[in-house]
mmCIF file of C-alpha atoms in Angstrom:
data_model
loop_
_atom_site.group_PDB
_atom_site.id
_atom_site.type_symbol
_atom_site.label_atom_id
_atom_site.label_comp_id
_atom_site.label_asym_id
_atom_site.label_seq_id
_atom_site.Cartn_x
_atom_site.Cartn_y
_atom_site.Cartn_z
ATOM 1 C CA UNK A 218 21.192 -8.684 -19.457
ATOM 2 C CA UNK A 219 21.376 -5.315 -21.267
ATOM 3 C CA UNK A 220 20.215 -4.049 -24.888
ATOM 4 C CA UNK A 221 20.984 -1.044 -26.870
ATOM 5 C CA UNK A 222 19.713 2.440 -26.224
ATOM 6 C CA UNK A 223 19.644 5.395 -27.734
ATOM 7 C CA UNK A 224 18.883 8.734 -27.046
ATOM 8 C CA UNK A 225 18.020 11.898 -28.572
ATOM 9 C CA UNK A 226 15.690 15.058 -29.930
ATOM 10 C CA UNK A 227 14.249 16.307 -33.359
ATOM 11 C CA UNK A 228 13.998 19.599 -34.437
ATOM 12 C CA UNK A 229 10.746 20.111 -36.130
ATOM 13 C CA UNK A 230 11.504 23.849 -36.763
ATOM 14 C CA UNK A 231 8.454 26.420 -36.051
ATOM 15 C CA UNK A 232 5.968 24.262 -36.047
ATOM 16 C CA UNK A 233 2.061 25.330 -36.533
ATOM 17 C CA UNK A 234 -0.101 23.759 -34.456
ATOM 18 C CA UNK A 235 -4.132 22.730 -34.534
ATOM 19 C CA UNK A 236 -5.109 26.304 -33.429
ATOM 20 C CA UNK A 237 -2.960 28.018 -35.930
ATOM 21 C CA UNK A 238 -0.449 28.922 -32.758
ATOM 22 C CA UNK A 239 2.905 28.265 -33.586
ATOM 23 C CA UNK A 240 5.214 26.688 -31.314
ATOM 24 C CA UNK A 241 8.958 28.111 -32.128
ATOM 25 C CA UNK A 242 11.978 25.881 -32.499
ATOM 26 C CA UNK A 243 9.700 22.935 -31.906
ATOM 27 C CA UNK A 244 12.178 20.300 -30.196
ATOM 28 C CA UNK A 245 10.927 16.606 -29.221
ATOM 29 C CA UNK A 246 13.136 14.437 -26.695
ATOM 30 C CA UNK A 247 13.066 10.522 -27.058
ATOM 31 C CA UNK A 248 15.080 7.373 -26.294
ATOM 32 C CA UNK A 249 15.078 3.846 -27.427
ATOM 33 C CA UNK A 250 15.528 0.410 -26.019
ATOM 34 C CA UNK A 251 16.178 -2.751 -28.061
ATOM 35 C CA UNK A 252 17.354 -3.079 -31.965
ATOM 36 C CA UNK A 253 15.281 -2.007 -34.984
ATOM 37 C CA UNK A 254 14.876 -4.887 -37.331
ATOM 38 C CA UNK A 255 15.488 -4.532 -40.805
ATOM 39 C CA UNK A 256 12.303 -4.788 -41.839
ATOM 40 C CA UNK A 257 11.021 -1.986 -39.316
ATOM 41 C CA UNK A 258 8.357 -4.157 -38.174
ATOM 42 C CA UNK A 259 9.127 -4.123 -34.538
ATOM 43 C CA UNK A 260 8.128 -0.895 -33.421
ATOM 44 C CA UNK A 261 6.838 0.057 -30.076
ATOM 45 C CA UNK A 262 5.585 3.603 -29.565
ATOM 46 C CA UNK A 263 5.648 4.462 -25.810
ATOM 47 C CA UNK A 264 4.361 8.003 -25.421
ATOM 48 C CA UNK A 265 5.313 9.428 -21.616
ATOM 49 C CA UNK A 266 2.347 10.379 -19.127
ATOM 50 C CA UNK A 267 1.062 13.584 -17.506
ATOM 51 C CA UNK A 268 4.414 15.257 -15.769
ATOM 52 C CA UNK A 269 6.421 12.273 -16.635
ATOM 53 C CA UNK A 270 9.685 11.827 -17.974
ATOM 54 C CA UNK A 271 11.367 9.221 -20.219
ATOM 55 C CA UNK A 272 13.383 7.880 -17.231
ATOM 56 C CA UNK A 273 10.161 7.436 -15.276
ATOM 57 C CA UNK A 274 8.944 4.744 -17.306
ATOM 58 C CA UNK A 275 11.946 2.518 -17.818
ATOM 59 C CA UNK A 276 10.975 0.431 -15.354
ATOM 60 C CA UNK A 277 8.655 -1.687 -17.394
ATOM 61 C CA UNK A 278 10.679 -2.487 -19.980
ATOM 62 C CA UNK A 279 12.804 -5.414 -19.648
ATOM 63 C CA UNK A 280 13.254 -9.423 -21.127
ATOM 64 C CA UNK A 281 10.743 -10.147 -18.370
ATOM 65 C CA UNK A 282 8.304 -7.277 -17.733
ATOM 66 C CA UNK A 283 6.205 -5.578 -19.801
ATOM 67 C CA UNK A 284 7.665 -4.323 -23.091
ATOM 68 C CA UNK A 285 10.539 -6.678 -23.946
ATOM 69 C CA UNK A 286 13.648 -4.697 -25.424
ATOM 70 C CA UNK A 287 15.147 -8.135 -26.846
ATOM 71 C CA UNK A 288 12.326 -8.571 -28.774
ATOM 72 C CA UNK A 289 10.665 -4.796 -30.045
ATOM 73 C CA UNK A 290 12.356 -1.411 -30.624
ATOM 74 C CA UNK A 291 10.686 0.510 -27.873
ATOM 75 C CA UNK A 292 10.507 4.506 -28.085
ATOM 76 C CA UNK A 293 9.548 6.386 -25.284
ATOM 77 C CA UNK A 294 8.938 10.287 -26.699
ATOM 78 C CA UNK A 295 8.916 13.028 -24.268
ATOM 79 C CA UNK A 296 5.348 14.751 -24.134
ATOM 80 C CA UNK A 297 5.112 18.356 -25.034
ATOM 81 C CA UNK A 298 5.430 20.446 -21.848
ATOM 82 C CA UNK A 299 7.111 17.397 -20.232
ATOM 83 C CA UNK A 300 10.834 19.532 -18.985
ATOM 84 C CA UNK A 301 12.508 17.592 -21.906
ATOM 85 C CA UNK A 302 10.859 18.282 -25.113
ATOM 86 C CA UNK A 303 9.516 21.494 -25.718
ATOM 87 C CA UNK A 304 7.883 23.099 -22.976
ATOM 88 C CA UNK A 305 6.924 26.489 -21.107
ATOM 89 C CA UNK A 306 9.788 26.744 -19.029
ATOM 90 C CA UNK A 307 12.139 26.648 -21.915
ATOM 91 C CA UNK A 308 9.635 28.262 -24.537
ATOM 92 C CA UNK A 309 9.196 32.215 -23.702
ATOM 93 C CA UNK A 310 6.378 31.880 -25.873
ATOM 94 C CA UNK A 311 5.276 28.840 -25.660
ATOM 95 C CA UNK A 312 1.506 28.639 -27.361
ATOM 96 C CA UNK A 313 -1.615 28.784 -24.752
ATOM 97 C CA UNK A 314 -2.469 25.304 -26.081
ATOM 98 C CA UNK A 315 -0.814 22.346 -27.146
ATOM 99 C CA UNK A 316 -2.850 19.246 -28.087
ATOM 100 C CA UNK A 317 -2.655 15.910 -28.498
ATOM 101 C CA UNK A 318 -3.130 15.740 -31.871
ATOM 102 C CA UNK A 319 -0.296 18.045 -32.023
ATOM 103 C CA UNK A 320 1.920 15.483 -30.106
ATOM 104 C CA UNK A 321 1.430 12.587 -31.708
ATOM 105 C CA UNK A 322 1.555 14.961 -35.504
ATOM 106 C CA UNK A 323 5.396 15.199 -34.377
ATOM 107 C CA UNK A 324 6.022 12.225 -33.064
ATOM 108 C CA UNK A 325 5.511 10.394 -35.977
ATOM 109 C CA UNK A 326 7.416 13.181 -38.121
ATOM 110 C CA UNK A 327 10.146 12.626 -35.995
ATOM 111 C CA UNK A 328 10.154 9.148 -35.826
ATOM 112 C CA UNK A 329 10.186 8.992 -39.992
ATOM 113 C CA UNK A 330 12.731 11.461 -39.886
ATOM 114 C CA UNK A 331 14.941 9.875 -37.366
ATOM 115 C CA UNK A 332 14.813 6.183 -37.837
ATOM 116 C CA UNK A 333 12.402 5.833 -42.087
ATOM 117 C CA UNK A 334 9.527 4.489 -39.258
ATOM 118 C CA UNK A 335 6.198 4.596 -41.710
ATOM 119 C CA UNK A 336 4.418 1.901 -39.427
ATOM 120 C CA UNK A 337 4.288 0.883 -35.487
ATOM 121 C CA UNK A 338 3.208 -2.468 -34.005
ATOM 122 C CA UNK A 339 1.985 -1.169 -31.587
ATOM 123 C CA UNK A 340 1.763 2.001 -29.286
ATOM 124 C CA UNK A 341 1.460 1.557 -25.884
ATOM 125 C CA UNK A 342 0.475 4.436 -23.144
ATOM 126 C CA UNK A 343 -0.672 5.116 -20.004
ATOM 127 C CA UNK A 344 -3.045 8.128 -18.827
ATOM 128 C CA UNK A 345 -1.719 10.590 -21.000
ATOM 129 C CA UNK A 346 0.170 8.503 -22.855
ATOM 130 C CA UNK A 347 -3.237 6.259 -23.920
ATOM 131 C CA UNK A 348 -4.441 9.347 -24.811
ATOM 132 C CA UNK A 349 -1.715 9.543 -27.350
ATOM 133 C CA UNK A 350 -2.256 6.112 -28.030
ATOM 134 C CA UNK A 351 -6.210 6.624 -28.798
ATOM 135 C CA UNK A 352 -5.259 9.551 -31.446
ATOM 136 C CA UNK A 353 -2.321 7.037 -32.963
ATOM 137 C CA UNK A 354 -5.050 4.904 -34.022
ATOM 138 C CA UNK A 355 -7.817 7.286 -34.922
ATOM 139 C CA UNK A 356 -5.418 9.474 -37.248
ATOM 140 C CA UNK A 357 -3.078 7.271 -38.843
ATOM 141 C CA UNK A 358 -4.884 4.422 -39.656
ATOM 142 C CA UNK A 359 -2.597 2.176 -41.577
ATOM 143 C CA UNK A 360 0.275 3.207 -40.075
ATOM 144 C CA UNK A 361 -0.781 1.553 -36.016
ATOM 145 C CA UNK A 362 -1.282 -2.401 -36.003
ATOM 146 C CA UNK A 363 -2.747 -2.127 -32.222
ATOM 147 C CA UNK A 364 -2.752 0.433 -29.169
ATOM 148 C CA UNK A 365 -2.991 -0.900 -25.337
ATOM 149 C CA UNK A 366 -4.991 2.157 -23.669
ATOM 150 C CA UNK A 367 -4.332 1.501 -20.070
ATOM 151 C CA UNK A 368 -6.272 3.653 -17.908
ATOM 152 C CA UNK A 369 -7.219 6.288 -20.794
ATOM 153 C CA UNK A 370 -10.412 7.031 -23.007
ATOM 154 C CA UNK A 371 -11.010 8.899 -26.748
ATOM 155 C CA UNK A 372 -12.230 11.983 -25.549
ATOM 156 C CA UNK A 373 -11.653 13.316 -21.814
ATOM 157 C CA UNK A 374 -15.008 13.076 -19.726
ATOM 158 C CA UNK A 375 -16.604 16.088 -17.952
ATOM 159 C CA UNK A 376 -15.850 14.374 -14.522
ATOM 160 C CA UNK A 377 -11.958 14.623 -15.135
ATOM 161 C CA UNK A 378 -12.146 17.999 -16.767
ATOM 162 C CA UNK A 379 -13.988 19.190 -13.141
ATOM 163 C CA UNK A 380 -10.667 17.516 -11.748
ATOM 164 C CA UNK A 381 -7.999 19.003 -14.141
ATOM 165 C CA UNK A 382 -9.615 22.613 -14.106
ATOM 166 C CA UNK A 383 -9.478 22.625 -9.943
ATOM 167 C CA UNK A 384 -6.297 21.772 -10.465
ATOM 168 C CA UNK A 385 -5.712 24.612 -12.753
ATOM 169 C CA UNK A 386 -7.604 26.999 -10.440
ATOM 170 C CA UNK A 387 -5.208 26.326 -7.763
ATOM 171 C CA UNK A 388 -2.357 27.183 -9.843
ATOM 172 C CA UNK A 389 -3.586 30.240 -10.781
ATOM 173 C CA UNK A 390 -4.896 31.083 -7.548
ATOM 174 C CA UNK A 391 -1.137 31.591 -6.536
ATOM 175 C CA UNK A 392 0.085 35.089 -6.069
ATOM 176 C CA UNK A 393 3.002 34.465 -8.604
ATOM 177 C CA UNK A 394 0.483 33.543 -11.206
ATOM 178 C CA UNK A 395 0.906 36.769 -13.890
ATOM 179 C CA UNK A 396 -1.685 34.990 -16.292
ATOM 180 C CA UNK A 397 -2.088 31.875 -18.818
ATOM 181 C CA UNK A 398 -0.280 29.450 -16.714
ATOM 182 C CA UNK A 399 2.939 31.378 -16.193
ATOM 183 C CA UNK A 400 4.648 32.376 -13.001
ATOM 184 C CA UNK A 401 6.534 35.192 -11.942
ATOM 185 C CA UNK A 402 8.284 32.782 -9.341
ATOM 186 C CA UNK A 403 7.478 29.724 -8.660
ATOM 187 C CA UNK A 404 4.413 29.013 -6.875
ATOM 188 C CA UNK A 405 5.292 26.601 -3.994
ATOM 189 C CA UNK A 406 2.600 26.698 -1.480
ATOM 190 C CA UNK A 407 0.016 25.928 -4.920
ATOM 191 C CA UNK A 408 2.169 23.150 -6.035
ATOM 192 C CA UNK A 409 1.615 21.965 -2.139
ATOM 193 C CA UNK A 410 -2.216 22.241 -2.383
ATOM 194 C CA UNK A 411 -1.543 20.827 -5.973
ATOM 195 C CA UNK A 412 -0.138 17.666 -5.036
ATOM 196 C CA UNK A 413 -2.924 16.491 -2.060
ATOM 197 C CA UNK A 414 -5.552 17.368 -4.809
ATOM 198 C CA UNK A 415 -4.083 14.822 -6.574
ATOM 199 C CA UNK A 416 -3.379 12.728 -3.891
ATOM 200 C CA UNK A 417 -6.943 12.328 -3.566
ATOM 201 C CA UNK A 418 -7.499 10.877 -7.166
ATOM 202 C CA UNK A 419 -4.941 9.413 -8.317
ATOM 203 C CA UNK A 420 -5.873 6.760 -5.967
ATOM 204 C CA UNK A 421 -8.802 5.062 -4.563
ATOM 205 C CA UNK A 422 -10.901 5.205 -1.607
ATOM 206 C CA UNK A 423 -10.588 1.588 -1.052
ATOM 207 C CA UNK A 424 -7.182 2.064 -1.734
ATOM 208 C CA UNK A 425 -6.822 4.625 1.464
ATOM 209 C CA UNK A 426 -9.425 2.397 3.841
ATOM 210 C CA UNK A 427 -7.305 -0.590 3.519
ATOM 211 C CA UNK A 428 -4.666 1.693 4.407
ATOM 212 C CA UNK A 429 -2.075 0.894 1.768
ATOM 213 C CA UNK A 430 -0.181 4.066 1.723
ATOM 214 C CA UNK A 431 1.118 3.460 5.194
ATOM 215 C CA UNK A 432 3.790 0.810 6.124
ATOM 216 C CA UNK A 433 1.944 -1.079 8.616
ATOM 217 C CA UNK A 434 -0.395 -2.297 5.856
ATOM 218 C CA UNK A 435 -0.331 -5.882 3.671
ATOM 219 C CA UNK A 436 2.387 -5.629 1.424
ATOM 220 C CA UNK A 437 2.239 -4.451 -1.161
ATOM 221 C CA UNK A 438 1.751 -0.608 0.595
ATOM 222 C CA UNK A 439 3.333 2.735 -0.421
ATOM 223 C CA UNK A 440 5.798 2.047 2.832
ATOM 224 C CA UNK A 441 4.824 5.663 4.972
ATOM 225 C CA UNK A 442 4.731 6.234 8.996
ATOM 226 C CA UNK A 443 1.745 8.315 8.909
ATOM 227 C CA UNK A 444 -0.657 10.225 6.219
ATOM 228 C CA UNK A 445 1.407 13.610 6.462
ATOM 229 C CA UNK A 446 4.690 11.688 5.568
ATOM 230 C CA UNK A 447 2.963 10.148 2.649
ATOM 231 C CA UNK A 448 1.239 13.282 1.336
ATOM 232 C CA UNK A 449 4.508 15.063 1.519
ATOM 233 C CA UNK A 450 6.592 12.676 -0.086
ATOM 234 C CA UNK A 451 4.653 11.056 -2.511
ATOM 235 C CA UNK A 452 2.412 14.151 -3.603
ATOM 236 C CA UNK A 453 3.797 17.319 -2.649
ATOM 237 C CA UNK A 454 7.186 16.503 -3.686
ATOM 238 C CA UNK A 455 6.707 14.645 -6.668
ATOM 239 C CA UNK A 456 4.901 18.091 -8.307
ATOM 240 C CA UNK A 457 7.468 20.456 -6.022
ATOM 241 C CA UNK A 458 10.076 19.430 -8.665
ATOM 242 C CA UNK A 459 8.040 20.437 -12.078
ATOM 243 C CA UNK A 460 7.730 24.017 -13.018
ATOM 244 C CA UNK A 461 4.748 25.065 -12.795
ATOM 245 C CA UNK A 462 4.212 26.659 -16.171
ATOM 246 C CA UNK A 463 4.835 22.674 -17.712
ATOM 247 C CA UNK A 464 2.380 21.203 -15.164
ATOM 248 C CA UNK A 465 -0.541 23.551 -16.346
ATOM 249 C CA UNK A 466 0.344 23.504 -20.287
ATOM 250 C CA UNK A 467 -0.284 19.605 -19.705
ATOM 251 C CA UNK A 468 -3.596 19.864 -17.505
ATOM 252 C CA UNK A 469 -4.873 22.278 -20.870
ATOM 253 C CA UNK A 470 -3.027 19.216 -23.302
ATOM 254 C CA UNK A 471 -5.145 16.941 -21.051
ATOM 255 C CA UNK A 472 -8.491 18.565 -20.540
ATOM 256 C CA UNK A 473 -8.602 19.239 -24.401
ATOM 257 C CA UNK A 474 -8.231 15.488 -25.616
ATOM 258 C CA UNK A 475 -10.095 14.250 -28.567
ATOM 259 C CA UNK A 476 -9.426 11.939 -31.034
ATOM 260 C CA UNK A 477 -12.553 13.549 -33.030
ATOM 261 C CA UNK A 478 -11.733 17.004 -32.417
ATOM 262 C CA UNK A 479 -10.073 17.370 -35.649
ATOM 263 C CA UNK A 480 -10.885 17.844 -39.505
ATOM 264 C CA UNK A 481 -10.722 14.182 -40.139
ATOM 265 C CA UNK A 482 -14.089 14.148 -37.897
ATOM 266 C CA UNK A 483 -15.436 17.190 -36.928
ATOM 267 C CA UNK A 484 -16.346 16.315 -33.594
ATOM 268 C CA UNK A 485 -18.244 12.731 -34.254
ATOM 269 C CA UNK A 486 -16.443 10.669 -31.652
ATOM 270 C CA UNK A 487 -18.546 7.704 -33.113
ATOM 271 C CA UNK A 488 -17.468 7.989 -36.044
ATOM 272 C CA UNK A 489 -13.249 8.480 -34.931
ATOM 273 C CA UNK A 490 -13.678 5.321 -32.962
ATOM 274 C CA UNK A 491 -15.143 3.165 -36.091
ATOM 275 C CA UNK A 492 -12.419 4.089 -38.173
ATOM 276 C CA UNK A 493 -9.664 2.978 -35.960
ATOM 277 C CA UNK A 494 -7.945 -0.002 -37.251
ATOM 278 C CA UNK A 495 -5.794 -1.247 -35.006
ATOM 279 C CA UNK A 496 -6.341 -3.979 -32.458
ATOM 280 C CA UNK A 497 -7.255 -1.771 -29.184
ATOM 281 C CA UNK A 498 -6.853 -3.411 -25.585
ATOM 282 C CA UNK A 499 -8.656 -1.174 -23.540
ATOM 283 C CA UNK A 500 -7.351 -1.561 -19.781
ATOM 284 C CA UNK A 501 -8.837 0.254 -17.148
ATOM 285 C CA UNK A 502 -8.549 0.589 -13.343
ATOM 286 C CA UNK A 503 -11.496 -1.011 -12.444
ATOM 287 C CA UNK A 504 -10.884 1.669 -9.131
ATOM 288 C CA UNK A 505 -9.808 4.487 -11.142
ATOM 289 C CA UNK A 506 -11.595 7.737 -10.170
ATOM 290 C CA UNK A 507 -10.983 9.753 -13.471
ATOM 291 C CA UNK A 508 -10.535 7.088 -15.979
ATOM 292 C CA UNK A 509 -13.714 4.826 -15.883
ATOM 293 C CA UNK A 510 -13.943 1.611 -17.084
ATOM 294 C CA UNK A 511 -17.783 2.905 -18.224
ATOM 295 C CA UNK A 512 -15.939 5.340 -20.395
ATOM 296 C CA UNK A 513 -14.320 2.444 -21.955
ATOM 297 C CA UNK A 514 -17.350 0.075 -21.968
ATOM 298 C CA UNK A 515 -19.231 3.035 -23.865
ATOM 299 C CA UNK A 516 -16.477 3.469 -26.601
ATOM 300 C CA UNK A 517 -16.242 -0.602 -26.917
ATOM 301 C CA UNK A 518 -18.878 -1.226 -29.321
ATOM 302 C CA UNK A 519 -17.781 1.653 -31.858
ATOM 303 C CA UNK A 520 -14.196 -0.265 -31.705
ATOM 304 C CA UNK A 521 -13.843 -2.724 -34.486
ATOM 305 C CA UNK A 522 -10.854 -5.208 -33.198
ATOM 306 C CA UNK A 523 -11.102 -4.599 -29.312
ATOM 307 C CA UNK A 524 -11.023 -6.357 -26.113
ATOM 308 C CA UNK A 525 -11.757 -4.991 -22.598
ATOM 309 C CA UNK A 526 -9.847 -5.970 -20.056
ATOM 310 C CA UNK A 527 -10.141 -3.945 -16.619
ATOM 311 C CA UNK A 528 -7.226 -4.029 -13.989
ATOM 312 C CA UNK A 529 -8.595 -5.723 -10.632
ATOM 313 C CA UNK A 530 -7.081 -3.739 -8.186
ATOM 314 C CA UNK A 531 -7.924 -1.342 -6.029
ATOM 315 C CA UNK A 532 -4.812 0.833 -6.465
ATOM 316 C CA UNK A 533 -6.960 3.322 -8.418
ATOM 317 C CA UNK A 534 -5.260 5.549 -11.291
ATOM 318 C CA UNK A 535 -2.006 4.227 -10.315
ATOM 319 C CA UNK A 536 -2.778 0.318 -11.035
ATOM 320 C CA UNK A 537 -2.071 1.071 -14.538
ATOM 321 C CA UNK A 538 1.582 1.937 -13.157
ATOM 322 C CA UNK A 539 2.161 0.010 -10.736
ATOM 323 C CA UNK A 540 5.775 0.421 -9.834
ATOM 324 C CA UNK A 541 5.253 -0.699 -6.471
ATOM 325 C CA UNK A 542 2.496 -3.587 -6.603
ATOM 326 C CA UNK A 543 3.946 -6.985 -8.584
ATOM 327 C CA UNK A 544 0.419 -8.024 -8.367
ATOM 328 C CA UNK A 545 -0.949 -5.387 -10.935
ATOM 329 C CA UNK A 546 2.582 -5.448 -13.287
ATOM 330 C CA UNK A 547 2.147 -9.041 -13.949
ATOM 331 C CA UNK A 548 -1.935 -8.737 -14.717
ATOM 332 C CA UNK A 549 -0.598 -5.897 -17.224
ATOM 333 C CA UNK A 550 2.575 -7.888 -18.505
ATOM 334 C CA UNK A 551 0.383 -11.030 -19.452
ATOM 335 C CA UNK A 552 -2.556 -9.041 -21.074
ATOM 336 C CA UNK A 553 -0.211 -6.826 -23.457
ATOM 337 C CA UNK A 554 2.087 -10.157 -24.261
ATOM 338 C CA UNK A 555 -1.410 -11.242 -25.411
ATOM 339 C CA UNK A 556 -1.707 -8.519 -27.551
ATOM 340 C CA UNK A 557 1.584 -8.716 -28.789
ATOM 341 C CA UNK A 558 1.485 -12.450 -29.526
ATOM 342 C CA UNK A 559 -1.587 -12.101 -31.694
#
């Protein structure tokens, strides 16, 4: 079975940003799946994740997975600093930081512009992309009808800012690093150490003792001989193919995120999570290292319309992708048709 697509960017022009930065000949990437109804009520907002690309997530979307193209008009927009929409290795100056507000400020500029969208059923994101979602919901409040966070929070915790900023010291630890996240060449041996940092969070411990990244394990497992082969080619090489300018812009996009951190709020995450409207499923690894489902517990009982639902898997970070475990998909796929249904 196939539906339509489309795809395409918006110009947003210079565009000034939350610090007062501007970002020149602002430009943000996107592509659709499924048919806009007349009455521009099925919208799906599907905002990409940290050093992901629209073609990365296409995998969920389908008649029987998670976001059903037969049914809702499903955008995936390219992140700032993603390779596609604007970003530092396109962007000579390209502003020290980005934020999420920013983002999702364009995004739905664009998406008026581009297809008369004033209001979105519902946005769906992982990591990064639930932090989009989060700031959907906390800044345009009649505009979102519900957000699935999966495996994201309101406002980035001190735990994954230690993370994200020893990832950032690596990067600029490299000889090639000539200040504020730009390279005079790119830094390879960094982007090594970069990707077994990660490799070290974005899955969990129980994760690596029942050995599940090697192909002797259970299946489901990540399908390597040995630990070397696995850190090499589903770490090193994964972050050996972004520029490294785009992969720190994005750890500053991250480390910043905030859906108070704005005028609307001044700073009072209680008060950004009370006025969000929208019908929030908050999804969790229940084994994610960075993303805690006590982050989400804590921001539950601010939420007016939510339900907590925590993945039960020990595939970390990654459970909230979970490309390679059917297991996971389907727990996700039945708790956002849920969602959807209601």
């Amino acid at each position: 079975m196939t539906w339509p697509t489309q795809h395409g960017s918006f110009d947003l022009g210079d565009l000034t940003l939350q610090s007062g930065a501007r970002l020149a000949s602002a430009r943000l990437c996107w592509k659709t799946y499924g048919t806009l109804s007349p009455a521009r009520d099925n919208v799906i907002v599907y905002p990409t994740s940290y050093g992901a690309q629209h073609p990365d997530l296409e995998w969920l979307i389908g008649p029987d997975k998670i976001l059903d193209p037969t049914r809702w008009f499903i955008i995936i927009v390219d992140m700032f600093g993603n390779g596609l929409s604007s970003s530092p290795s396109d962007t000579a100056d390209y502003p020290t930081l980005v934020t999420v507000h920013d983002n999702v400020q364009a995004q739905r500029r664009a998406l008026a512009a581009s297809f008369g969208i004033d209001r979105v059923a519902c946005v769906y994101g992982w990591s990064m992309g639930a932090l989009q979602a989060y700031h959907w919901a906390a800044l345009f409040h009649d505009a979102v009808q519900r957000i699935v966070v999966n495996c994201g929070v309101a406002r980035t915790a001190v735990h994954n800012q230690v993370f994200l900023r020893s990832l950032m010291a690596t990067l600029e630890a490299a000889p090639g690093h000539i200040g504020n996240g730009r390279f005079s060449a790119e830094p390879q041996a960094a982007k090594r150490a970069f990707g077994r940092i990660y490799a070290g969070w974005g899955l969990s411990q129980d994760f690596y003792r029942a050995g599940l990244h090697l192909a002797a394990a259970p299946a489901p497992n990540l399908g390597a001989p040995d630990l070397e082969t696995f850190l090499k080619t589903d770490w090193e090489d994964r972050y050996a193919a972004r520029p490294a300018a785009n992969l720190y812009a994005q750890l500053r996009t991250w480390d910043a995120a905030d859906i108070s951190a704005n005028g609307l709020y001044d700073g009072d995450l209680e008060a950004a999570l009370r006025a969000i409207r929208a019908r929030v499923l908050l999804m969790p690894g229940a084994t994610d290292l960075y993303f805690r489902t006590a982050d989400n517990e804590a921001e539950l009982p601010f939420l007016a319309s939510a339900e907590l639902r925590p993945i039960p898997s020990v595939w970390g970070h990654r459970a909230g992708n979970p490309v390679a475990n059917p297991a996971d998909a389907e727990f996700i796929r039945q708790q956002v048709h849920a969602l959807l249904a209601a």
